[in-house]
mmCIF file of C-alpha atoms and ligand atoms in Angstrom:
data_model
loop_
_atom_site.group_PDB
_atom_site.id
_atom_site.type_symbol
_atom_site.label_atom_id
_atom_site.label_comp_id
_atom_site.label_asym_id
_atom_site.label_seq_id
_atom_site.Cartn_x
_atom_site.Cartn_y
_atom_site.Cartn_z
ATOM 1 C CA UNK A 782 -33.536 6.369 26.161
ATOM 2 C CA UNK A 783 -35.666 9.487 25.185
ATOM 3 C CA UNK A 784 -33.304 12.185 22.481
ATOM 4 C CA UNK A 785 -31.454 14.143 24.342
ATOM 5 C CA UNK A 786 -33.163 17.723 23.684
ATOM 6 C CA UNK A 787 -29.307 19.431 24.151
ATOM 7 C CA UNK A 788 -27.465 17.754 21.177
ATOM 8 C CA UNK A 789 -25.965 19.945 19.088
ATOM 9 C CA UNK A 790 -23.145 20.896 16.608
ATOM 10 C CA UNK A 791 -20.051 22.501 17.329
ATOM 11 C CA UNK A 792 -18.222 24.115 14.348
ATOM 12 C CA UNK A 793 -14.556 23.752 13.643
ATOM 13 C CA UNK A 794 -13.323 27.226 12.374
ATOM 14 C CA UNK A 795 -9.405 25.562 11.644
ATOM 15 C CA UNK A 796 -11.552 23.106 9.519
ATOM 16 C CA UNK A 797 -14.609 23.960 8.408
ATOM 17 C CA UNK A 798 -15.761 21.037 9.905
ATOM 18 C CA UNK A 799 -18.859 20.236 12.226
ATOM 19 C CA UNK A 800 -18.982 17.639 15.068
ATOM 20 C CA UNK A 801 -22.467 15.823 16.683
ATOM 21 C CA UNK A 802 -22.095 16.275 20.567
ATOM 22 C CA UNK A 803 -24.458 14.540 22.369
ATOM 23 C CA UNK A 804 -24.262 15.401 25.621
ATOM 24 C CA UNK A 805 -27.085 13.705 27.225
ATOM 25 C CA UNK A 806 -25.668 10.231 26.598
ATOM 26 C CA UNK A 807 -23.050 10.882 29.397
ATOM 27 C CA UNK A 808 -26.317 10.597 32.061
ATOM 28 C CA UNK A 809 -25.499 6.881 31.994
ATOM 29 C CA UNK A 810 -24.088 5.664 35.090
ATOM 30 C CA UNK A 811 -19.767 6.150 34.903
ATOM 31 C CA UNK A 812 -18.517 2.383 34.662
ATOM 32 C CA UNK A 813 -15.013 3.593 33.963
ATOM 33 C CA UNK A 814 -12.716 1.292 35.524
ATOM 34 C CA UNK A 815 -9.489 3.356 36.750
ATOM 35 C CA UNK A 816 -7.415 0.293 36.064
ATOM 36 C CA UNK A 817 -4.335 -1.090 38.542
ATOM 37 C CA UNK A 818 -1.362 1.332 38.136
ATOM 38 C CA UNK A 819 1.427 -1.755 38.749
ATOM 39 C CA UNK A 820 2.761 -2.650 35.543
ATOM 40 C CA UNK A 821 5.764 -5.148 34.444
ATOM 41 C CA UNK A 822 8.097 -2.349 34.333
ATOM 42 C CA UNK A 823 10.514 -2.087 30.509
ATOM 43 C CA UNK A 824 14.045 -2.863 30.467
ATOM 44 C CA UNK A 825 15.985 0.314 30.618
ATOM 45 C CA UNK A 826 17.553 -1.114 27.155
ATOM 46 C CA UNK A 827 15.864 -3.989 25.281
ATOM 47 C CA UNK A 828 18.431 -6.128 22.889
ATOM 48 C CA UNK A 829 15.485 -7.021 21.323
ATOM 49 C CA UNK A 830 14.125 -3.347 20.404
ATOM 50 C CA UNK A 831 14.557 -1.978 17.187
ATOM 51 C CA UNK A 832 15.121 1.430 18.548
ATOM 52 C CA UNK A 833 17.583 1.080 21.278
ATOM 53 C CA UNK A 834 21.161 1.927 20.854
ATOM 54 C CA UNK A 835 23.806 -0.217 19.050
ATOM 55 C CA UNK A 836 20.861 -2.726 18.024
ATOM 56 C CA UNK A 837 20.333 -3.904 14.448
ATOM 57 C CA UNK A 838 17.157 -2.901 12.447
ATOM 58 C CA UNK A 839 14.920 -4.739 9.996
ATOM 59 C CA UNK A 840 16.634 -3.046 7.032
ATOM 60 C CA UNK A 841 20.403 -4.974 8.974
ATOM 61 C CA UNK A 842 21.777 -1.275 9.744
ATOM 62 C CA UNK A 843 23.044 -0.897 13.811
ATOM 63 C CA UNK A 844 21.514 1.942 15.502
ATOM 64 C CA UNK A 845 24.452 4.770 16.531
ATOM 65 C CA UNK A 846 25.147 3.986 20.204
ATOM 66 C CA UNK A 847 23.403 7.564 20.913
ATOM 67 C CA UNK A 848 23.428 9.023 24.464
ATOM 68 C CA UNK A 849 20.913 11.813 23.555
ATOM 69 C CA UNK A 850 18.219 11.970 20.492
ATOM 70 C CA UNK A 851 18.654 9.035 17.158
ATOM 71 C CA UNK A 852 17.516 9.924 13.809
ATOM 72 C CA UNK A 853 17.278 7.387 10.833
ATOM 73 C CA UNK A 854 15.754 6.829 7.478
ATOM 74 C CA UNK A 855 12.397 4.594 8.059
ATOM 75 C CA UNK A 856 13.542 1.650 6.724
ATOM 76 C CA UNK A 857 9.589 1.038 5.470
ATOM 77 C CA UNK A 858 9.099 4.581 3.964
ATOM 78 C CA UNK A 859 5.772 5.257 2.881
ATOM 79 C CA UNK A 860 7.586 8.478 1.174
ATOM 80 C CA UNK A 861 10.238 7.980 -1.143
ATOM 81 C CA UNK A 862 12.862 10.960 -2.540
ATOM 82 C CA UNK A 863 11.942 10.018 -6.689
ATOM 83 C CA UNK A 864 8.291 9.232 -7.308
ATOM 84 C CA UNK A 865 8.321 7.244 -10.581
ATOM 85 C CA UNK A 866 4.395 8.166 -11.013
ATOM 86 C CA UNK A 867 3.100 9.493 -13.954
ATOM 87 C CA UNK A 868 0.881 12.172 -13.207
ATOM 88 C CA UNK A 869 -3.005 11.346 -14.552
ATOM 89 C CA UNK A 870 -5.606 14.209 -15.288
ATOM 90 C CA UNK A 871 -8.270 11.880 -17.314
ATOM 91 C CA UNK A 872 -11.755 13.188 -16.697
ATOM 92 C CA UNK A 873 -12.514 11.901 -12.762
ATOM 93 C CA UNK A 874 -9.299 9.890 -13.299
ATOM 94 C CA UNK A 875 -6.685 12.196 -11.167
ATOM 95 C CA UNK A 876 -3.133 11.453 -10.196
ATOM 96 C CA UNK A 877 0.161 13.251 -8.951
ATOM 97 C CA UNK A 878 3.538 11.871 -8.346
ATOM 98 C CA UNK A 879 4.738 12.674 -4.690
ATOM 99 C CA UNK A 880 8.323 12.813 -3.414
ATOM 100 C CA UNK A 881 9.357 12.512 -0.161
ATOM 101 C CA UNK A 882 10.866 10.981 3.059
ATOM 102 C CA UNK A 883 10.126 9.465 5.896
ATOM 103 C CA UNK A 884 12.468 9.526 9.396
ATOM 104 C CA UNK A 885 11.912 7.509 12.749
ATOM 105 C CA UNK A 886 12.967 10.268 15.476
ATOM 106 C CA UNK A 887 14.607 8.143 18.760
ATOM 107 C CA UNK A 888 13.275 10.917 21.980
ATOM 108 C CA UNK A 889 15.733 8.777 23.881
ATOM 109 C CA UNK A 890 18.432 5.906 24.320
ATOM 110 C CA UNK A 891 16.505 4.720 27.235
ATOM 111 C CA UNK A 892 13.694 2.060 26.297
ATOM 112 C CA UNK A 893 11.701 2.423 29.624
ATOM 113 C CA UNK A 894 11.000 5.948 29.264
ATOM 114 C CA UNK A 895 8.505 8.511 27.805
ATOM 115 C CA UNK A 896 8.469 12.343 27.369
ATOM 116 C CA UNK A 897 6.457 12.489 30.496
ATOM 117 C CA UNK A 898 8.974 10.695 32.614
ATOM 118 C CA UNK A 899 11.831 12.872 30.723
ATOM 119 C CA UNK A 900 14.087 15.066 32.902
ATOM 120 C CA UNK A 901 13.391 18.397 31.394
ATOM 121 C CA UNK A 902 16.700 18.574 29.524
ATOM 122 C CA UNK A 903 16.024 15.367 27.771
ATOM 123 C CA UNK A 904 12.389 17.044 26.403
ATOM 124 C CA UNK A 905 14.388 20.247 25.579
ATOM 125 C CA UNK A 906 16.540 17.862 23.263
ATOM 126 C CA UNK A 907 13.437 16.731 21.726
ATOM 127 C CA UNK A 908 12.070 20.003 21.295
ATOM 128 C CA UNK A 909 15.318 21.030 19.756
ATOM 129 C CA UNK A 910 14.940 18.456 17.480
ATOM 130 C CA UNK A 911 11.353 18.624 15.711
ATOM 131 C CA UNK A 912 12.720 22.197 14.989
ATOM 132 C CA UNK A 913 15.857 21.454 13.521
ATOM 133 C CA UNK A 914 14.270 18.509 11.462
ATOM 134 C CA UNK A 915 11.750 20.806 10.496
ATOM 135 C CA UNK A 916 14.212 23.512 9.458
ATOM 136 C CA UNK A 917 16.006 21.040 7.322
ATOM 137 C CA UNK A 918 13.654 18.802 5.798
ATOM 138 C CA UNK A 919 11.772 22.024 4.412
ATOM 139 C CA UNK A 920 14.366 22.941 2.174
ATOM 140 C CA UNK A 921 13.291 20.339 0.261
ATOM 141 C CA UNK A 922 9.851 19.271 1.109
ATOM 142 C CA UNK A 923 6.538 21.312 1.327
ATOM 143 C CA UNK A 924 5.355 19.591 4.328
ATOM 144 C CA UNK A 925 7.205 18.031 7.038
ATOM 145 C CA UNK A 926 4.642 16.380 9.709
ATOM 146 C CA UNK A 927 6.418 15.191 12.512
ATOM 147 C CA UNK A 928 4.112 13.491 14.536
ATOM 148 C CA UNK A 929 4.034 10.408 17.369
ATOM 149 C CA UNK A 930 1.903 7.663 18.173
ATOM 150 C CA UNK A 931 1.741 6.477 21.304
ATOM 151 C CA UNK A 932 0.587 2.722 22.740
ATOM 152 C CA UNK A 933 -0.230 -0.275 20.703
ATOM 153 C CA UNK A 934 -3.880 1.681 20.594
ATOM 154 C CA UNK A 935 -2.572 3.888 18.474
ATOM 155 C CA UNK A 936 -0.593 1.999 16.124
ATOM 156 C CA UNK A 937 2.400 2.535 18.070
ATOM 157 C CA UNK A 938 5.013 -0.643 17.297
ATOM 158 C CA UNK A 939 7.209 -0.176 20.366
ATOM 159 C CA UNK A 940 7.615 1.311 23.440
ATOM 160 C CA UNK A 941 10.941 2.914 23.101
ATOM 161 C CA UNK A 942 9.889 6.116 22.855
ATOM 162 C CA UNK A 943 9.952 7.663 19.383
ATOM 163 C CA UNK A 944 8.422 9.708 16.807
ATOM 164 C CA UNK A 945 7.900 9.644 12.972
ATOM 165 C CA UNK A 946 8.383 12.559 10.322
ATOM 166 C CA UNK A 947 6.896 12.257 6.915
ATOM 167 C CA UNK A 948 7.576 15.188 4.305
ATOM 168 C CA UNK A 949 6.427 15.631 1.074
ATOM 169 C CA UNK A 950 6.162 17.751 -1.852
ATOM 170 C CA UNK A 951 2.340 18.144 -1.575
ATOM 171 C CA UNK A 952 0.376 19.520 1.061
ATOM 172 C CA UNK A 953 -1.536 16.592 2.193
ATOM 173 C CA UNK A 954 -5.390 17.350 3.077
ATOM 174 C CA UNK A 955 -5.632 18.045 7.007
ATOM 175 C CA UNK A 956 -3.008 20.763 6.720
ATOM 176 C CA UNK A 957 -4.585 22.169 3.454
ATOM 177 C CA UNK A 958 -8.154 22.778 5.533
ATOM 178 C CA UNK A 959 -6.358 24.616 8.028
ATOM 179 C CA UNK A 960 -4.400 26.784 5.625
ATOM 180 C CA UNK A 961 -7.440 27.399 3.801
ATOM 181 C CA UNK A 962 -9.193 28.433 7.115
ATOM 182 C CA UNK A 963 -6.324 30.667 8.525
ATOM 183 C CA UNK A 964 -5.992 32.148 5.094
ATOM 184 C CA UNK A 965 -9.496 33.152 4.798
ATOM 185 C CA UNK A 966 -9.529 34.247 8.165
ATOM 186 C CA UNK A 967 -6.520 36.379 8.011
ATOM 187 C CA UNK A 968 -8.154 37.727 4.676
ATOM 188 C CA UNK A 969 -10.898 38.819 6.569
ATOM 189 C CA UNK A 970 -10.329 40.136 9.837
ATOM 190 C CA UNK A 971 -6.353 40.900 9.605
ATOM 191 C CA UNK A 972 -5.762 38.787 12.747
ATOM 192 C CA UNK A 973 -4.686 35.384 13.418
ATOM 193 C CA UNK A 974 -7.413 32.547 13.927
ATOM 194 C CA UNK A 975 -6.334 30.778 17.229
ATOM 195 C CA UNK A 976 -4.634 33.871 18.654
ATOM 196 C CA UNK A 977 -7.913 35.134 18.454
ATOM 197 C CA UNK A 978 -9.513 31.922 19.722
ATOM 198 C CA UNK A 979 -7.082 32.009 22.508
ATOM 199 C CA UNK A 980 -8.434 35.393 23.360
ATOM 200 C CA UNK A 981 -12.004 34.216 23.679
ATOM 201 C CA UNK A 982 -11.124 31.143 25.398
ATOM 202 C CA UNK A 983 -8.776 33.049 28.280
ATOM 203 C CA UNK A 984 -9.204 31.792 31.447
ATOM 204 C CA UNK A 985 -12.012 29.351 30.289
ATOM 205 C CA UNK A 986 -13.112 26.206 31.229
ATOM 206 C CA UNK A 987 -11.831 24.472 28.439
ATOM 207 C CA UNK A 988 -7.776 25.045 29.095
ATOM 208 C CA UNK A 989 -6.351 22.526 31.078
ATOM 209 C CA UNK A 990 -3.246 23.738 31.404
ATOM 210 C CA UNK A 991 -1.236 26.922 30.822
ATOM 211 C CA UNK A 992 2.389 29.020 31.545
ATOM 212 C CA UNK A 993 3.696 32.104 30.557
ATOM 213 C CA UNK A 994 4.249 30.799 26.651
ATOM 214 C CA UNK A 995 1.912 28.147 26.328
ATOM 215 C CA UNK A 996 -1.958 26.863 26.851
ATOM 216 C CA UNK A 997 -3.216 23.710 26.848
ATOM 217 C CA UNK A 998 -7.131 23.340 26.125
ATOM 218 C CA UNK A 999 -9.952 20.917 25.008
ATOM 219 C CA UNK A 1000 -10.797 22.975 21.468
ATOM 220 C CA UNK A 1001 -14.947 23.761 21.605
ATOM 221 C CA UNK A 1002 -14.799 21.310 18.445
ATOM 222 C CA UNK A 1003 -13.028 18.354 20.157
ATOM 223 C CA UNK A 1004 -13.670 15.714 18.234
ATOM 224 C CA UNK A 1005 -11.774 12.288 20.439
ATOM 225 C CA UNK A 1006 -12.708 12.157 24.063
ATOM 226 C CA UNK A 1007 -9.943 14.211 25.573
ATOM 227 C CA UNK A 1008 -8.444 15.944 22.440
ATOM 228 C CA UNK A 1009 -5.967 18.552 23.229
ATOM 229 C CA UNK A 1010 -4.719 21.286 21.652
ATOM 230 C CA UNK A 1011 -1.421 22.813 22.258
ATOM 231 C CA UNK A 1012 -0.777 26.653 20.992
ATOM 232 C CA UNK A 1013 2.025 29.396 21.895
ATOM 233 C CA UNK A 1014 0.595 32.983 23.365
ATOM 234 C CA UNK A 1015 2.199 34.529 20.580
ATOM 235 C CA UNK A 1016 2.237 34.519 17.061
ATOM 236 C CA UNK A 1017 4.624 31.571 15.906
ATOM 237 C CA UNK A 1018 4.357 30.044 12.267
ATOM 238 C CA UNK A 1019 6.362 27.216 12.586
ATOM 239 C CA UNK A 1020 8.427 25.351 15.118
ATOM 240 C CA UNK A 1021 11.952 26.429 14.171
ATOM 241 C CA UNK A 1022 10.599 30.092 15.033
ATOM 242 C CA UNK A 1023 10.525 28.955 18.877
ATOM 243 C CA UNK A 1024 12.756 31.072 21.071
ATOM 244 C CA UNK A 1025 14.848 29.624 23.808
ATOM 245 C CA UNK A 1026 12.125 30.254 26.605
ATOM 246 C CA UNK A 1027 9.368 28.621 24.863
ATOM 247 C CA UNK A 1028 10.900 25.353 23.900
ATOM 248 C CA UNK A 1029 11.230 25.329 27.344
ATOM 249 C CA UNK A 1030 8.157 26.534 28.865
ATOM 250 C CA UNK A 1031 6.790 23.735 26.041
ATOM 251 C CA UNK A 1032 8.515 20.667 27.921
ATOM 252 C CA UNK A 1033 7.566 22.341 31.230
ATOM 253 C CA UNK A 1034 3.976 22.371 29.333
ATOM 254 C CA UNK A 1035 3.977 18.847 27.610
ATOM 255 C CA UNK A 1036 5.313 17.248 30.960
ATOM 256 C CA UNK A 1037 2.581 18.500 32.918
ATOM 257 C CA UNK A 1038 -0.190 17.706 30.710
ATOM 258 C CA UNK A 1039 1.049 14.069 29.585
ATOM 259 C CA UNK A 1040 1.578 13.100 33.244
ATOM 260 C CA UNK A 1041 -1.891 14.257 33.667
ATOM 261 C CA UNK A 1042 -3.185 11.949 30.896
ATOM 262 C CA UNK A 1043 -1.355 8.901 32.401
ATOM 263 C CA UNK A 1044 -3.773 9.689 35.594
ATOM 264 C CA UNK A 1045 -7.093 9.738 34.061
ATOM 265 C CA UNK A 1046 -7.380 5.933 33.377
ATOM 266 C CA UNK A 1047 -4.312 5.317 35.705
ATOM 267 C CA UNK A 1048 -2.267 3.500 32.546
ATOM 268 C CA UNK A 1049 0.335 5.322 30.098
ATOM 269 C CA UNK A 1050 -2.578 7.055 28.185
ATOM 270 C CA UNK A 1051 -2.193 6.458 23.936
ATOM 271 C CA UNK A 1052 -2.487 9.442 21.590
ATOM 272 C CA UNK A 1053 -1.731 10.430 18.455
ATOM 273 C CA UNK A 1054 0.006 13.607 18.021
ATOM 274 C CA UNK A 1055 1.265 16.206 15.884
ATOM 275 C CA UNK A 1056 2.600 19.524 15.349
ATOM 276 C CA UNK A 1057 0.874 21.551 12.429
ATOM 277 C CA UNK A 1058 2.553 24.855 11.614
ATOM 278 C CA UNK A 1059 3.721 26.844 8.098
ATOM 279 C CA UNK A 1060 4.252 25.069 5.304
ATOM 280 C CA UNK A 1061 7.304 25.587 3.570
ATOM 281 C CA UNK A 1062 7.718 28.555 1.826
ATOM 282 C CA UNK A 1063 7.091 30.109 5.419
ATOM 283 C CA UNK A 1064 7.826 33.490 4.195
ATOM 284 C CA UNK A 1065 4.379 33.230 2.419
ATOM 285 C CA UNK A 1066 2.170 31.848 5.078
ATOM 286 C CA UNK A 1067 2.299 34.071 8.105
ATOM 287 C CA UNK A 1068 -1.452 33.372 8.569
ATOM 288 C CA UNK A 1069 -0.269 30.637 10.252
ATOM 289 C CA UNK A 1070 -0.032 29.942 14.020
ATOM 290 C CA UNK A 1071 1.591 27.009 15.135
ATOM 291 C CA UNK A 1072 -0.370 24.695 17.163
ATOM 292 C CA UNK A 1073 -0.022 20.671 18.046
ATOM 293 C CA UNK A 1074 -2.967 18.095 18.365
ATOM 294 C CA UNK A 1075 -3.394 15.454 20.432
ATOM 295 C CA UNK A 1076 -6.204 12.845 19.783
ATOM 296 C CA UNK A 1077 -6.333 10.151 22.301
ATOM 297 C CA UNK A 1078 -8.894 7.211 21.392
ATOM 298 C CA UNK A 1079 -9.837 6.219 25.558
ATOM 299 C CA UNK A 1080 -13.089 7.183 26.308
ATOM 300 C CA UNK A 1081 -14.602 5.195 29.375
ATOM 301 C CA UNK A 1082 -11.601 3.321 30.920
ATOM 302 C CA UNK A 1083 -8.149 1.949 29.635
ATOM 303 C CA UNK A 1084 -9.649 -0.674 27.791
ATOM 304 C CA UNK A 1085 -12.855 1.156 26.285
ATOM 305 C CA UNK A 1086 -11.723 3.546 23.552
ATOM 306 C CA UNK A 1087 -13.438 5.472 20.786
ATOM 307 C CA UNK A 1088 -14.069 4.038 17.317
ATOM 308 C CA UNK A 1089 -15.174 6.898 13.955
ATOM 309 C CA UNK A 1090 -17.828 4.138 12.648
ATOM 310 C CA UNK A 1091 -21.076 4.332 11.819
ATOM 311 C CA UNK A 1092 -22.379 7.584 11.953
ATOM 312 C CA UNK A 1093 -19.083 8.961 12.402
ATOM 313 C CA UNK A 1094 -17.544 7.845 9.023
ATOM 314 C CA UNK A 1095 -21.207 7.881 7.391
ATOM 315 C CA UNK A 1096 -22.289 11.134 8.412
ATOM 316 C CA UNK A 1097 -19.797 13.159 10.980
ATOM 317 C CA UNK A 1098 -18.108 12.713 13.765
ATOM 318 C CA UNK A 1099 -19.715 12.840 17.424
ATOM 319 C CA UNK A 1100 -18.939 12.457 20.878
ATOM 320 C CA UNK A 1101 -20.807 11.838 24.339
ATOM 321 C CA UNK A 1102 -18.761 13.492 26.462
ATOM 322 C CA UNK A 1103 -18.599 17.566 26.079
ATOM 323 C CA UNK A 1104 -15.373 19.507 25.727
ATOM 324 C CA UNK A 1105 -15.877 20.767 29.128
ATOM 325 C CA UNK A 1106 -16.278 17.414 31.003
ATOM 326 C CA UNK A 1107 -13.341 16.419 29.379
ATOM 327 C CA UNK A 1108 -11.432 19.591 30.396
ATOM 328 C CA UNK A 1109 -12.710 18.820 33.741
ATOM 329 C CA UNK A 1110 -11.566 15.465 34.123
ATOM 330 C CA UNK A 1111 -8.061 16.526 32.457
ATOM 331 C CA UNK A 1112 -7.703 19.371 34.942
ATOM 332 C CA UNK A 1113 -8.820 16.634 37.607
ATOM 333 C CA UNK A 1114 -5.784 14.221 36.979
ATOM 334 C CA UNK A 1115 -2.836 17.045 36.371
ATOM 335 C CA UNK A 1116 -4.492 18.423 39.922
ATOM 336 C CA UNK A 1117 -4.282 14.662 41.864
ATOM 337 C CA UNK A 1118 -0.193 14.449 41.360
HETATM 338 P P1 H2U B 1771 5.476 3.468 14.970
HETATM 339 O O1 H2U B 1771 5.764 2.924 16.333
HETATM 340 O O2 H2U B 1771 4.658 4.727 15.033
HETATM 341 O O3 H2U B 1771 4.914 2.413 14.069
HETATM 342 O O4 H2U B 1771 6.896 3.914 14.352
HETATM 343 C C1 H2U B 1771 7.947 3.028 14.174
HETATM 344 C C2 H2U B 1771 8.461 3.099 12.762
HETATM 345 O O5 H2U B 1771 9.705 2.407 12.705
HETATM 346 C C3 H2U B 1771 7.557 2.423 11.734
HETATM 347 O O6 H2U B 1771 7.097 3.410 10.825
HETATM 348 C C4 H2U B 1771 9.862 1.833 11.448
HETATM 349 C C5 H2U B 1771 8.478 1.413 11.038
HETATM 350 O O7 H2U B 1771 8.333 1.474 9.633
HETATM 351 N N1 H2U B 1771 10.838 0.749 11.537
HETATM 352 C C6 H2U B 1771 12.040 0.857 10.880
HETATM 353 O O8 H2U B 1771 12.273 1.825 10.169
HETATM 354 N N2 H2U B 1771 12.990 -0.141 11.023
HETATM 355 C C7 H2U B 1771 12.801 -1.264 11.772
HETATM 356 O O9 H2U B 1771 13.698 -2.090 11.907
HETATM 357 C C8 H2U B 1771 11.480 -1.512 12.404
HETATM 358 C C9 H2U B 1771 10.479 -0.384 12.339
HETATM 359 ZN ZN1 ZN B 1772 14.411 0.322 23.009
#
């Protein structure tokens, strides 16, 4: 196939990162397969699951017999309270000790649900909860990324739906970019990055979906197939900042646009995502604006997903499939309910 003569870069202002988009690629015939939407349907509670109620985990503790949201240590922390490191600072040889912890967040005692199939008081509770986890573990912790990965694509163990906080007493490198970037940006033109990028993008072709609090859009920069980014109208730093009405508005918000995924490919549609906002000592980072990523790895069907390889991990990443088909295609499946 000759070059496509349109591939170009798109910058990442949050980053400082570039991405290859090479549009022409998506000329080749669609062979998505929009796969069978009957599925074995999951237990409403699973003895077997680690997560539900009442059940016993790896680590032999029993799960509270929780009617709402279920918090517990990660019994396989990758972040412990007392690092016993011994910091290094030999020539290129570098080390720091990091202390932390790392909590498995229950949305849910039922097994057979997700936040899209939530009644919107259950997704409030959720809501309510990243903030107050947030709120707590920064006390103690720099950064607290609470974050969820969804379908065994993902890395996702189980289907009970769930969520994972890690905090730490170092900023770890994704959220560093971004605080350099709103930082500098902040320095430089006294405003906030994405409130200003929200500006530019209103009533674009890029948002997939919006309310009076919230917008939903494919970022210029998308890097996975139909990456979405999730930011508040107005200036918020961190999550336990959210006022009553846009916790809600953001379930109203999150519902919509996660029901949508589940249509594209016609399967419950994985993802990672995550919730970036100030690190902790807030007070001292109000260039921040609160925002949440999702990066799901589909690209052609429920079965054909995106690998970073090659090129990607060699050089930088690139997709085939521009922001605005994607946005399209979004738009598309929250519009067919
Ligand atoms: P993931 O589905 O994203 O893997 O999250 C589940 C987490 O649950 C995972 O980090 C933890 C795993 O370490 N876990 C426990 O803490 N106890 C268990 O009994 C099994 C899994
Ligand atoms: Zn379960």
């Amino acid at each position: 196939m000759a070059q496509d003569p349109s591939s170009h870069r798109r910058f990442n202002p949050l980053t400082g990162e570039w991405v290859l988009v090479s549009s022409g690629r998506t000329n080749r015939p669609w062979q998505g397969r929009v796969e069978d939407a009957a599925r074995v349907r999951a237990p409403e509670y699973d003895p077997d699951c680690y997560l539900c109620p009442t059940n016993t985990r790896a680590s032999g503790e029993t799960n509270d017999d929780y009617d709402d949201t279920f918090v517990f240590t990660n019994d396989f922390a990758a972040l412990v309270p007392e690092s016993n490191a011994a910091p290094i600072n030999d020539g290129l040889i570098k080390a720091e000790p990091v202390g932390g912890t790392c909590r498995v967040i229950c949305y849910s005692p039922r097994h057979d649900v997700h936040l899209a199939s939530m009644p919107s008081d259950q997704v409030r509770s959720v809501v309510d909860l990243w903030a107050e986890q947030m709120a707590e573990l920064s006390l103690d912790y720099r950064w607290v990324q609470v974050f969820e990965n969804r379908g065994a694509a993902m890395g996702a163990s189980n289907p009970h739906p769930h969520g994972q906080i890690w905090a730490g007493s170092e900023l770890p490198v994704e959220p560093a970019k971004e605080d350099l970037c709103q930082r500098d940006y902040m320095k430089r033109r006294g405003s906030h990055l994405l409130l200003d990028y929200l500006a530019q993008e209103e009533g674009d072709e890029r948002i997939v979906a919006e309310n009076s609090e919230w917008v939903a859009l494919v970022p210029f920069w998308a890097v996975w197939p139909f990456e979405v980014l999730v930011i508040p109208r107005r200036h918020v730093r961190w999550l336990p900042d959210l006022s009553p009405v846009q916790r809600d508005r953001l379930g109203d918000l999150l519902t919509i646009l996660l029901r949508g995924y589940d249509r594209i490919f016609g399967v419950p549609f994985p993802y990672s995502m995550g919730w970036h906002g100030a690190p902790a000592p807030v007070g001292s980072h109000g260039h921040w604006q609160l925002h949440a990523h999702f990066y799901p790895p589909l690209l052609r069907s429920a079965t054909v997903r995106k690998f970073m390889v090659g090129y990607e991990l060699m050089a930088e990443p690139q997709r085939d499939i521009t922001a605005e088909e994607a946005a399209e295609r979004i738009r598309a499946a929250i519009a067919s309910a």
